[in-house]
PDB file of C-alpha atoms in Angstrom:
ATOM      1  CA  MET A 572     149.817 102.909  39.049  1.00 50.00           C
ATOM      2  CA  ASP A 573     151.696 101.913  35.839  1.00 55.00           C
ATOM      3  CA  ASP A 574     149.722  98.709  35.618  1.00 56.00           C
ATOM      4  CA  ALA A 575     146.445 100.596  35.960  1.00 48.00           C
ATOM      5  CA  ARG A 576     147.462 102.970  33.138  1.00 51.00           C
ATOM      6  CA  LYS A 577     148.371 100.103  30.894  1.00 51.00           C
ATOM      7  CA  LEU A 578     145.027  98.437  31.575  1.00 48.00           C
ATOM      8  CA  LEU A 579     143.138 101.627  30.636  1.00 50.00           C
ATOM      9  CA  ASP A 580     145.289 102.041  27.476  1.00 51.00           C
ATOM     10  CA  SER A 581     144.430  98.479  26.435  1.00 48.00           C
ATOM     11  CA  LEU A 582     140.720  99.056  27.070  1.00 49.00           C
ATOM     12  CA  MET A 583     140.219 102.564  25.819  1.00 52.00           C
ATOM     13  CA  GLY A 584     143.292 103.458  23.855  1.00 52.00           C
ATOM     14  CA  PRO A 585     146.073 105.959  24.489  1.00 53.00           C
ATOM     15  CA  SER A 586     143.917 108.893  23.453  1.00 51.00           C
ATOM     16  CA  ARG A 587     141.349 108.414  26.197  1.00 50.00           C
ATOM     17  CA  ASP A 588     142.430 111.656  27.962  1.00 52.00           C
ATOM     18  CA  LYS A 589     142.285 113.781  24.810  1.00 51.00           C
ATOM     19  CA  ALA A 590     139.424 115.946  23.751  1.00 52.00           C
ATOM     20  CA  LYS A 591     136.332 114.166  22.637  1.00 48.00           C
ATOM     21  CA  LYS A 592     136.611 115.508  19.073  1.00 50.00           C
ATOM     22  CA  GLU A 593     140.095 114.172  18.806  1.00 50.00           C
ATOM     23  CA  GLN A 594     139.032 110.784  20.127  1.00 49.00           C
ATOM     24  CA  GLN A 595     136.319 110.561  17.444  1.00 49.00           C
ATOM     25  CA  LYS A 596     138.934 110.629  14.748  1.00 57.00           C
ATOM     26  CA  ALA A 597     139.274 106.892  15.386  1.00 74.00           C
ATOM     27  CA  ASP A 598     142.934 106.697  14.408  1.00 87.00           C
ATOM     28  CA  GLY A 599     144.501 106.296  17.820  1.00 91.00           C
ATOM     29  CA  TRP A 600     145.902 102.989  16.497  1.00 95.00           C
ATOM     30  CA  LYS A 601     148.467 105.067  14.527  1.00 94.00           C
ATOM     31  CA  GLU A 602     150.215 106.079  17.741  1.00 94.00           C
ATOM     32  CA  ARG A 603     153.820 104.836  17.947  1.00 94.00           C
ATOM     33  CA  ASN A 604     153.198 103.169  21.333  1.00 95.00           C
ATOM     34  CA  VAL A 605     150.500 100.871  19.863  1.00 96.00           C
ATOM     35  CA  CYS A 606     151.529  97.364  18.928  1.00 97.00           C
ATOM     36  CA  LYS A 607     150.920  96.957  15.206  1.00 97.00           C
ATOM     37  CA  ARG A 608     151.459  93.229  15.380  1.00 97.00           C
ATOM     38  CA  PHE A 609     148.430  93.006  17.621  1.00 97.00           C
ATOM     39  CA  LEU A 610     146.365  95.134  15.235  1.00 97.00           C
ATOM     40  CA  VAL A 611     146.883  92.651  12.316  1.00 97.00           C
ATOM     41  CA  GLY A 612     147.133  89.520  14.316  1.00 96.00           C
ATOM     42  CA  PHE A 613     148.631  88.793  17.736  1.00 97.00           C
ATOM     43  CA  CYS A 614     151.580  89.625  19.925  1.00 96.00           C
ATOM     44  CA  PRO A 615     153.143  86.523  21.448  1.00 95.00           C
ATOM     45  CA  ASN A 616     155.434  88.503  23.749  1.00 94.00           C
ATOM     46  CA  ASP A 617     152.963  90.981  25.134  1.00 95.00           C
ATOM     47  CA  ALA A 618     154.184  92.063  28.509  1.00 91.00           C
ATOM     48  CA  GLN A 619     150.716  91.389  29.960  1.00 91.00           C
ATOM     49  CA  ASP A 620     150.377  87.939  28.324  1.00 91.00           C
ATOM     50  CA  ASN A 621     153.753  86.593  27.224  1.00 93.00           C
ATOM     51  CA  TRP A 622     153.340  83.172  25.641  1.00 93.00           C
ATOM     52  CA  PHE A 623     156.991  82.368  26.437  1.00 92.00           C
ATOM     53  CA  LYS A 624     156.946  83.255  30.130  1.00 89.00           C
ATOM     54  CA  ASN A 625     158.570  80.680  32.429  1.00 86.00           C
ATOM     55  CA  THR A 626     160.149  78.969  29.431  1.00 88.00           C
ATOM     56  CA  ARG A 627     163.736  78.756  28.297  1.00 86.00           C
ATOM     57  CA  ARG A 628     162.966  80.748  25.116  1.00 87.00           C
ATOM     58  CA  ASP A 629     164.022  84.399  25.322  1.00 80.00           C
ATOM     59  CA  VAL A 630     162.062  86.417  22.808  1.00 85.00           C
ATOM     60  CA  GLY A 631     162.104  89.654  24.619  1.00 87.00           C
ATOM     61  CA  THR A 632     158.997  91.623  25.860  1.00 92.00           C
ATOM     62  CA  CYS A 633     156.722  94.022  24.000  1.00 95.00           C
ATOM     63  CA  ASN A 634     155.662  96.873  26.218  1.00 95.00           C
ATOM     64  CA  LYS A 635     153.453  98.619  23.719  1.00 95.00           C
ATOM     65  CA  ILE A 636     149.701  98.980  23.966  1.00 96.00           C
ATOM     66  CA  HIS A 637     147.592  95.892  23.013  1.00 96.00           C
ATOM     67  CA  SER A 638     144.076  97.209  22.809  1.00 95.00           C
ATOM     68  CA  GLU A 639     141.015  95.332  21.470  1.00 95.00           C
ATOM     69  CA  HIS A 640     139.303  98.694  21.156  1.00 94.00           C
ATOM     70  CA  LEU A 641     142.052 100.109  18.977  1.00 95.00           C
ATOM     71  CA  ARG A 642     142.181  96.963  16.893  1.00 95.00           C
ATOM     72  CA  GLU A 643     138.363  97.314  16.265  1.00 95.00           C
ATOM     73  CA  LEU A 644     138.882 100.945  15.200  1.00 95.00           C
ATOM     74  CA  PHE A 645     141.692  99.903  12.884  1.00 96.00           C
ATOM     75  CA  ARG A 646     139.565  97.160  11.231  1.00 95.00           C
ATOM     76  CA  LYS A 647     136.822  99.714  10.546  1.00 94.00           C
ATOM     77  CA  HIS A 648     138.975 102.630   9.515  1.00 95.00           C
ATOM     78  CA  PRO A 649     138.819 103.780   5.872  1.00 93.00           C
ATOM     79  CA  ASP A 650     142.655 103.968   5.668  1.00 93.00           C
ATOM     80  CA  ARG A 651     143.160 100.406   6.913  1.00 94.00           C
ATOM     81  CA  HIS A 652     144.055  99.137   3.403  1.00 92.00           C
ATOM     82  CA  LYS A 653     146.909 101.675   3.233  1.00 93.00           C
ATOM     83  CA  PHE A 654     148.597 100.558   6.449  1.00 95.00           C
ATOM     84  CA  GLU A 655     147.700  96.856   6.796  1.00 94.00           C
ATOM     85  CA  PRO A 656     150.089  95.498   4.087  1.00 93.00           C
ATOM     86  CA  GLU A 657     153.158  97.033   5.748  1.00 93.00           C
ATOM     87  CA  TYR A 658     151.996  96.049   9.227  1.00 95.00           C
ATOM     88  CA  GLU A 659     151.560  92.496   8.029  1.00 95.00           C
ATOM     89  CA  LYS A 660     155.017  92.498   6.364  1.00 93.00           C
ATOM     90  CA  ASP A 661     156.629  93.552   9.600  1.00 95.00           C
ATOM     91  CA  PHE A 662     154.532  91.030  11.526  1.00 96.00           C
ATOM     92  CA  LEU A 663     155.593  88.254   9.100  1.00 96.00           C
ATOM     93  CA  HIS A 664     159.287  89.268   9.494  1.00 96.00           C
ATOM     94  CA  PHE A 665     159.025  89.045  13.297  1.00 96.00           C
ATOM     95  CA  LEU A 666     157.251  85.624  13.218  1.00 97.00           C
ATOM     96  CA  GLU A 667     159.779  84.284  10.766  1.00 97.00           C
ATOM     97  CA  GLY A 668     162.512  85.230  13.234  1.00 95.00           C
ATOM     98  CA  LEU A 669     160.683  83.208  15.907  1.00 95.00           C
ATOM     99  CA  VAL A 670     160.409  80.249  13.585  1.00 96.00           C
ATOM    100  CA  SER A 671     164.047  80.424  12.650  1.00 95.00           C
ATOM    101  CA  GLU A 672     165.128  80.423  16.272  1.00 94.00           C
ATOM    102  CA  ALA A 673     162.758  77.474  17.018  1.00 95.00           C
ATOM    103  CA  ASP A 674     164.310  75.520  14.119  1.00 96.00           C
ATOM    104  CA  ALA A 675     167.761  76.215  15.518  1.00 95.00           C
ATOM    105  CA  TRP A 676     166.544  75.054  18.964  1.00 94.00           C
ATOM    106  CA  ILE A 677     165.113  71.847  17.405  1.00 94.00           C
ATOM    107  CA  ALA A 678     168.434  71.070  15.626  1.00 94.00           C
ATOM    108  CA  ARG A 679     170.365  71.701  18.850  1.00 93.00           C
ATOM    109  CA  GLU A 680     168.077  69.464  20.917  1.00 91.00           C
ATOM    110  CA  LYS A 681     168.347  66.675  18.332  1.00 89.00           C
ATOM    111  CA  ARG A 682     172.149  66.677  18.725  1.00 88.00           C
ATOM    112  CA  ASN A 683     171.669  66.338  22.490  1.00 86.00           C
ATOM    113  CA  VAL A 684     169.441  63.317  22.216  1.00 82.00           C
ATOM    114  CA  ARG A 685     171.154  60.101  23.335  1.00 71.00           C
ATOM    115  CA  PRO A 686     171.340  57.350  20.658  1.00 68.00           C
ATOM    116  CA  VAL A 687     169.117  54.323  20.837  1.00 60.00           C
ATOM    117  CA  GLY A 688     170.853  51.405  22.515  1.00 58.00           C
ATOM    118  CA  LYS A 689     170.283  48.551  24.868  1.00 57.00           C
ATOM    119  CA  GLU A 690     170.669  48.279  28.599  1.00 56.00           C
ATOM    120  CA  GLY A 691     170.423  45.165  30.717  1.00 57.00           C
ATOM    121  CA  LYS A 692     168.343  44.688  33.803  1.00 68.00           C
ATOM    122  CA  LEU A 693     169.596  41.328  35.067  1.00 72.00           C
ATOM    123  CA  PRO A 694     168.029  39.423  37.943  1.00 79.00           C
ATOM    124  CA  GLN A 695     170.448  38.768  40.764  1.00 84.00           C
ATOM    125  CA  HIS A 696     170.578  35.025  40.095  1.00 84.00           C
ATOM    126  CA  VAL A 697     171.512  35.705  36.465  1.00 83.00           C
ATOM    127  CA  LYS A 698     174.190  38.100  37.568  1.00 85.00           C
ATOM    128  CA  ASP A 699     175.590  35.372  39.879  1.00 88.00           C
ATOM    129  CA  SER A 700     175.523  32.788  37.070  1.00 90.00           C
ATOM    130  CA  ILE A 701     177.286  35.134  34.691  1.00 89.00           C
ATOM    131  CA  GLY A 702     179.931  35.965  37.333  1.00 91.00           C
ATOM    132  CA  MET A 703     180.714  32.198  37.809  1.00 92.00           C
ATOM    133  CA  MET A 704     180.723  31.618  34.042  1.00 92.00           C
ATOM    134  CA  GLN A 705     183.160  34.480  33.446  1.00 93.00           C
ATOM    135  CA  GLU A 706     185.472  33.161  36.175  1.00 93.00           C
ATOM    136  CA  GLN A 707     185.415  29.703  34.511  1.00 93.00           C
ATOM    137  CA  ALA A 708     186.064  31.178  31.051  1.00 91.00           C
ATOM    138  CA  ASP A 709     189.067  33.107  32.427  1.00 93.00           C
ATOM    139  CA  ARG A 710     190.332  30.004  34.183  1.00 92.00           C
ATOM    140  CA  LEU A 711     190.120  27.926  30.963  1.00 92.00           C
ATOM    141  CA  LEU A 712     191.968  30.593  29.077  1.00 89.00           C
ATOM    142  CA  LYS A 713     194.773  30.654  31.654  1.00 91.00           C
ATOM    143  CA  GLN A 714     195.007  26.853  31.503  1.00 93.00           C
ATOM    144  CA  ALA A 715     195.212  27.048  27.741  1.00 89.00           C
ATOM    145  CA  GLU A 716     198.107  29.443  28.016  1.00 91.00           C
ATOM    146  CA  ASP A 717     199.915  27.073  30.365  1.00 90.00           C
ATOM    147  CA  LEU A 718     199.408  24.096  28.038  1.00 89.00           C
ATOM    148  CA  ALA A 719     200.732  26.100  25.102  1.00 88.00           C
ATOM    149  CA  GLU A 720     203.823  27.033  26.987  1.00 88.00           C
ATOM    150  CA  ALA A 721     204.255  23.319  27.835  1.00 89.00           C
ATOM    151  CA  GLY A 722     204.015  22.369  24.149  1.00 88.00           C
ATOM    152  CA  ASN A 723     200.576  20.787  24.323  1.00 90.00           C
ATOM    153  CA  LEU A 724     199.095  22.867  21.467  1.00 88.00           C
ATOM    154  CA  ALA A 725     196.111  20.510  20.827  1.00 90.00           C
ATOM    155  CA  GLY A 726     195.049  20.611  24.520  1.00 88.00           C
ATOM    156  CA  SER A 727     195.466  24.402  24.530  1.00 89.00           C
ATOM    157  CA  LYS A 728     193.296  24.824  21.425  1.00 91.00           C
ATOM    158  CA  ASP A 729     190.559  22.752  23.043  1.00 91.00           C
ATOM    159  CA  LEU A 730     190.573  24.923  26.158  1.00 90.00           C
ATOM    160  CA  VAL A 731     190.517  28.175  24.123  1.00 90.00           C
ATOM    161  CA  THR A 732     187.501  26.846  22.158  1.00 92.00           C
ATOM    162  CA  ALA A 733     185.715  25.992  25.444  1.00 91.00           C
ATOM    163  CA  SER A 734     186.496  29.426  26.904  1.00 91.00           C
ATOM    164  CA  THR A 735     185.194  31.140  23.802  1.00 92.00           C
ATOM    165  CA  LYS A 736     182.044  29.098  23.839  1.00 92.00           C
ATOM    166  CA  MET A 737     181.364  30.076  27.429  1.00 91.00           C
ATOM    167  CA  LYS A 738     181.882  33.744  26.636  1.00 91.00           C
ATOM    168  CA  GLU A 739     179.287  33.453  23.807  1.00 92.00           C
ATOM    169  CA  GLU A 740     176.863  31.858  26.280  1.00 91.00           C
ATOM    170  CA  ILE A 741     177.393  34.829  28.640  1.00 89.00           C
ATOM    171  CA  ALA A 742     176.678  37.260  25.758  1.00 88.00           C
ATOM    172  CA  GLU A 743     173.515  35.353  24.858  1.00 85.00           C
ATOM    173  CA  LEU A 744     172.327  35.383  28.447  1.00 81.00           C
ATOM    174  CA  LYS A 745     172.902  39.173  28.647  1.00 80.00           C
ATOM    175  CA  GLU A 746     171.032  39.709  25.347  1.00 78.00           C
ATOM    176  CA  LYS A 747     168.082  37.674  26.719  1.00 77.00           C
ATOM    177  CA  TYR A 748     167.517  40.084  29.547  1.00 71.00           C
ATOM    178  CA  ALA A 749     168.545  43.251  27.690  1.00 68.00           C
ATOM    179  CA  ASN A 750     165.894  45.908  26.822  1.00 61.00           C
ATOM    180  CA  ALA A 751     166.112  48.513  24.070  1.00 51.00           C
ATOM    181  CA  THR A 752     166.594  51.939  25.588  1.00 55.00           C
ATOM    182  CA  LYS A 753     164.127  54.636  24.460  1.00 61.00           C
ATOM    183  CA  THR A 754     165.660  57.852  23.197  1.00 72.00           C
ATOM    184  CA  ASP A 755     164.016  61.147  23.838  1.00 80.00           C
ATOM    185  CA  GLU A 756     161.764  62.622  21.169  1.00 84.00           C
ATOM    186  CA  VAL A 757     162.152  66.226  19.927  1.00 90.00           C
ATOM    187  CA  CYS A 758     159.017  67.942  18.684  1.00 92.00           C
ATOM    188  CA  GLU A 759     159.404  69.324  15.151  1.00 93.00           C
ATOM    189  CA  ILE A 760     157.020  72.155  15.876  1.00 95.00           C
ATOM    190  CA  CYS A 761     158.203  73.670  19.163  1.00 93.00           C
ATOM    191  CA  GLY A 762     161.496  71.837  19.960  1.00 92.00           C
ATOM    192  CA  VAL A 763     160.400  70.328  23.266  1.00 90.00           C
ATOM    193  CA  ARG A 764     162.400  67.267  24.090  1.00 86.00           C
ATOM    194  CA  CYS A 765     160.719  64.650  26.330  1.00 82.00           C
ATOM    195  CA  GLU A 766     160.479  60.956  26.920  1.00 76.00           C
ATOM    196  CA  PRO A 767     158.553  58.839  24.401  1.00 72.00           C
ATOM    197  CA  ASP A 768     155.032  57.723  25.176  1.00 60.00           C
ATOM    198  CA  GLU A 769     154.803  55.087  27.929  1.00 50.00           C
ATOM    199  CA  PRO A 770     151.803  52.965  28.887  1.00 46.00           C
ATOM    200  CA  GLY A 771     150.070  54.000  32.022  1.00 45.00           C
ATOM    201  CA  LYS A 772     150.642  57.703  31.621  1.00 47.00           C
ATOM    202  CA  GLU A 773     147.297  58.595  30.067  1.00 44.00           C
ATOM    203  CA  VAL A 774     146.348  62.052  28.840  1.00 48.00           C
ATOM    204  CA  PRO A 775     142.722  62.841  29.763  1.00 46.00           C
ATOM    205  CA  GLY A 776     140.517  62.946  26.689  1.00 44.00           C
ATOM    206  CA  ALA A 777     143.140  61.553  24.336  1.00 46.00           C
ATOM    207  CA  GLU A 778     143.459  58.139  22.695  1.00 45.00           C
ATOM    208  CA  HIS A 779     147.154  57.999  23.321  1.00 45.00           C
ATOM    209  CA  ASN A 780     149.269  58.210  26.409  1.00 49.00           C
ATOM    210  CA  GLY A 781     152.773  59.305  27.451  1.00 58.00           C
ATOM    211  CA  HIS A 782     154.970  62.348  27.854  1.00 70.00           C
ATOM    212  CA  PHE A 783     155.243  63.321  24.179  1.00 77.00           C
ATOM    213  CA  MET A 784     151.530  63.357  23.452  1.00 80.00           C
ATOM    214  CA  ALA A 785     150.930  65.273  26.690  1.00 80.00           C
ATOM    215  CA  HIS A 786     153.093  68.167  25.601  1.00 85.00           C
ATOM    216  CA  LEU A 787     150.961  68.698  22.469  1.00 86.00           C
ATOM    217  CA  GLY A 788     148.441  70.490  24.697  1.00 87.00           C
ATOM    218  CA  GLY A 789     151.021  72.754  26.349  1.00 89.00           C
ATOM    219  CA  ARG A 790     151.037  76.480  25.842  1.00 91.00           C
ATOM    220  CA  LEU A 791     154.485  76.601  24.215  1.00 93.00           C
ATOM    221  CA  HIS A 792     153.559  73.949  21.608  1.00 93.00           C
ATOM    222  CA  LEU A 793     150.215  75.658  20.792  1.00 94.00           C
ATOM    223  CA  ALA A 794     152.054  79.001  20.561  1.00 95.00           C
ATOM    224  CA  TYR A 795     154.402  77.642  17.882  1.00 96.00           C
ATOM    225  CA  VAL A 796     151.521  75.945  16.015  1.00 96.00           C
ATOM    226  CA  GLN A 797     149.786  79.250  15.701  1.00 97.00           C
ATOM    227  CA  ILE A 798     152.993  81.049  14.801  1.00 97.00           C
ATOM    228  CA  ARG A 799     153.877  78.638  12.083  1.00 97.00           C
ATOM    229  CA  ASP A 800     150.397  78.563  10.639  1.00 97.00           C
ATOM    230  CA  THR A 801     150.269  82.382  10.586  1.00 97.00           C
ATOM    231  CA  VAL A 802     153.633  82.528   8.824  1.00 97.00           C
ATOM    232  CA  LYS A 803     152.241  80.336   6.052  1.00 97.00           C
ATOM    233  CA  GLU A 804     149.058  82.395   5.724  1.00 96.00           C
ATOM    234  CA  LEU A 805     150.969  85.695   5.687  1.00 96.00           C
ATOM    235  CA  ARG A 806     153.523  84.529   3.133  1.00 95.00           C
ATOM    236  CA  GLU A 807     150.703  83.617   0.785  1.00 93.00           C
ATOM    237  CA  LYS A 808     148.912  86.872   1.446  1.00 90.00           C
ATOM    238  CA  VAL A 809     151.996  89.023   0.976  1.00 84.00           C
ATOM    239  CA  ARG A 810     152.924  87.093  -2.226  1.00 85.00           C
ATOM    240  CA  ASN A 811     149.558  87.817  -3.741  1.00 84.00           C
ATOM    241  CA  ALA A 812     149.071  91.333  -2.465  1.00 71.00           C
ATOM    242  CA  PRO A 813     149.012  94.250  -4.953  1.00 72.00           C
ATOM    243  CA  ALA A 814     151.697  96.953  -4.506  1.00 66.00           C
ATOM    244  CA  VAL A 815     150.589  99.692  -2.131  1.00 59.00           C
ATOM    245  CA  ARG A 816     152.663 102.782  -1.306  1.00 61.00           C
ATOM    246  CA  GLU A 817     153.594 102.779   2.377  1.00 58.00           C
ATOM    247  CA  PRO A 818     151.962 105.744   4.243  1.00 60.00           C
ATOM    248  CA  ARG A 819     154.327 108.241   5.858  1.00 57.00           C
ATOM    249  CA  GLU A 820     152.903 107.357   9.391  1.00 60.00           C
ATOM    250  CA  ALA A 821     153.726 103.719   8.858  1.00 59.00           C
ATOM    251  CA  ARG A 822     157.327 104.569   7.825  1.00 55.00           C
ATOM    252  CA  GLU A 823     157.800 106.766  10.880  1.00 59.00           C
ATOM    253  CA  ASP A 824     156.354 104.058  13.143  1.00 62.00           C
ATOM    254  CA  ARG A 825     158.807 101.478  11.702  1.00 55.00           C
ATOM    255  CA  GLY A 826     161.692 103.766  12.432  1.00 54.00           C
ATOM    256  CA  ALA A 827     160.543 104.434  15.952  1.00 51.00           C
ATOM    257  CA  SER A 828     160.158 100.683  16.537  1.00 50.00           C
ATOM    258  CA  ALA A 829     163.707  99.964  15.615  1.00 43.00           C
ATOM    259  CA  GLY A 830     164.930 100.486  19.191  1.00 42.00           C
ATOM    260  CA  ASP A 831     162.033  99.010  21.064  1.00 47.00           C
ATOM    261  CA  GLY A 832     163.312  95.896  22.688  1.00 42.00           C
ATOM    262  CA  ARG A 833     165.464  93.103  21.318  1.00 46.00           C
ATOM    263  CA  ARG A 834     163.058  92.333  18.553  1.00 46.00           C
ATOM    264  CA  GLY A 835     161.731  95.825  17.818  1.00 42.00           C
ATOM    265  CA  ARG A 836     163.616  95.868  14.547  1.00 39.00           C
ATOM    266  CA  ARG A 837     161.308  93.176  13.217  1.00 40.00           C
ATOM    267  CA  ARG A 838     158.040  94.999  13.609  1.00 38.00           C
TER     268      ARG A 838
END
């Protein structure tokens, strides 16, 4: 029943049950239970279409009305220019909060990335050879110690040199079969951390392949692309906007929004 009501609100607006004359005022978008972010742009945490659902990002949920009908009325309303600047400022403040949290997430993920190094994948016969060489190098070193205790310093030095050379050969053999480890990549836009691109993991329709390029088409990444782009646009618009006195209805709506969800204070 509640879902049906929300659907009707989104399609027809919250004043659908009021008198026809009152509906024709075309200002139902001023109602406090209407999402003003949606009117001037979009609402990424709409309860009916939450962009962050099933992700590890907790941005809260907006349970207000998101109506295309009301947005159209708002865009055509003669008072739009009075309300839109403040709505956009609140919208910008909300999106800047999302960007700030995403940047913090990115910094945290980068700290968790393992450093680039090398790991060896030695064939069994190489492992066997290295094992025998190590035993021989240890044996030569033990013999060198015995000769030194017996006073044969020249013989001891020769054996130490031979043992050291064998250890260098072991290191060279390990280096020959060592491969550079690939560290995870962290996306500078959304903060997703994933394995670097690897051959054989093609992305349909793309020129590249691998895990990192695949995530670029994911919903979370695309959400942050839109959020960051909108922040840039709104900052420029707010910076160049002429001063407009905030209507009383807008001030009241801002006050009522303060307690609406974890992020209501940003609307």
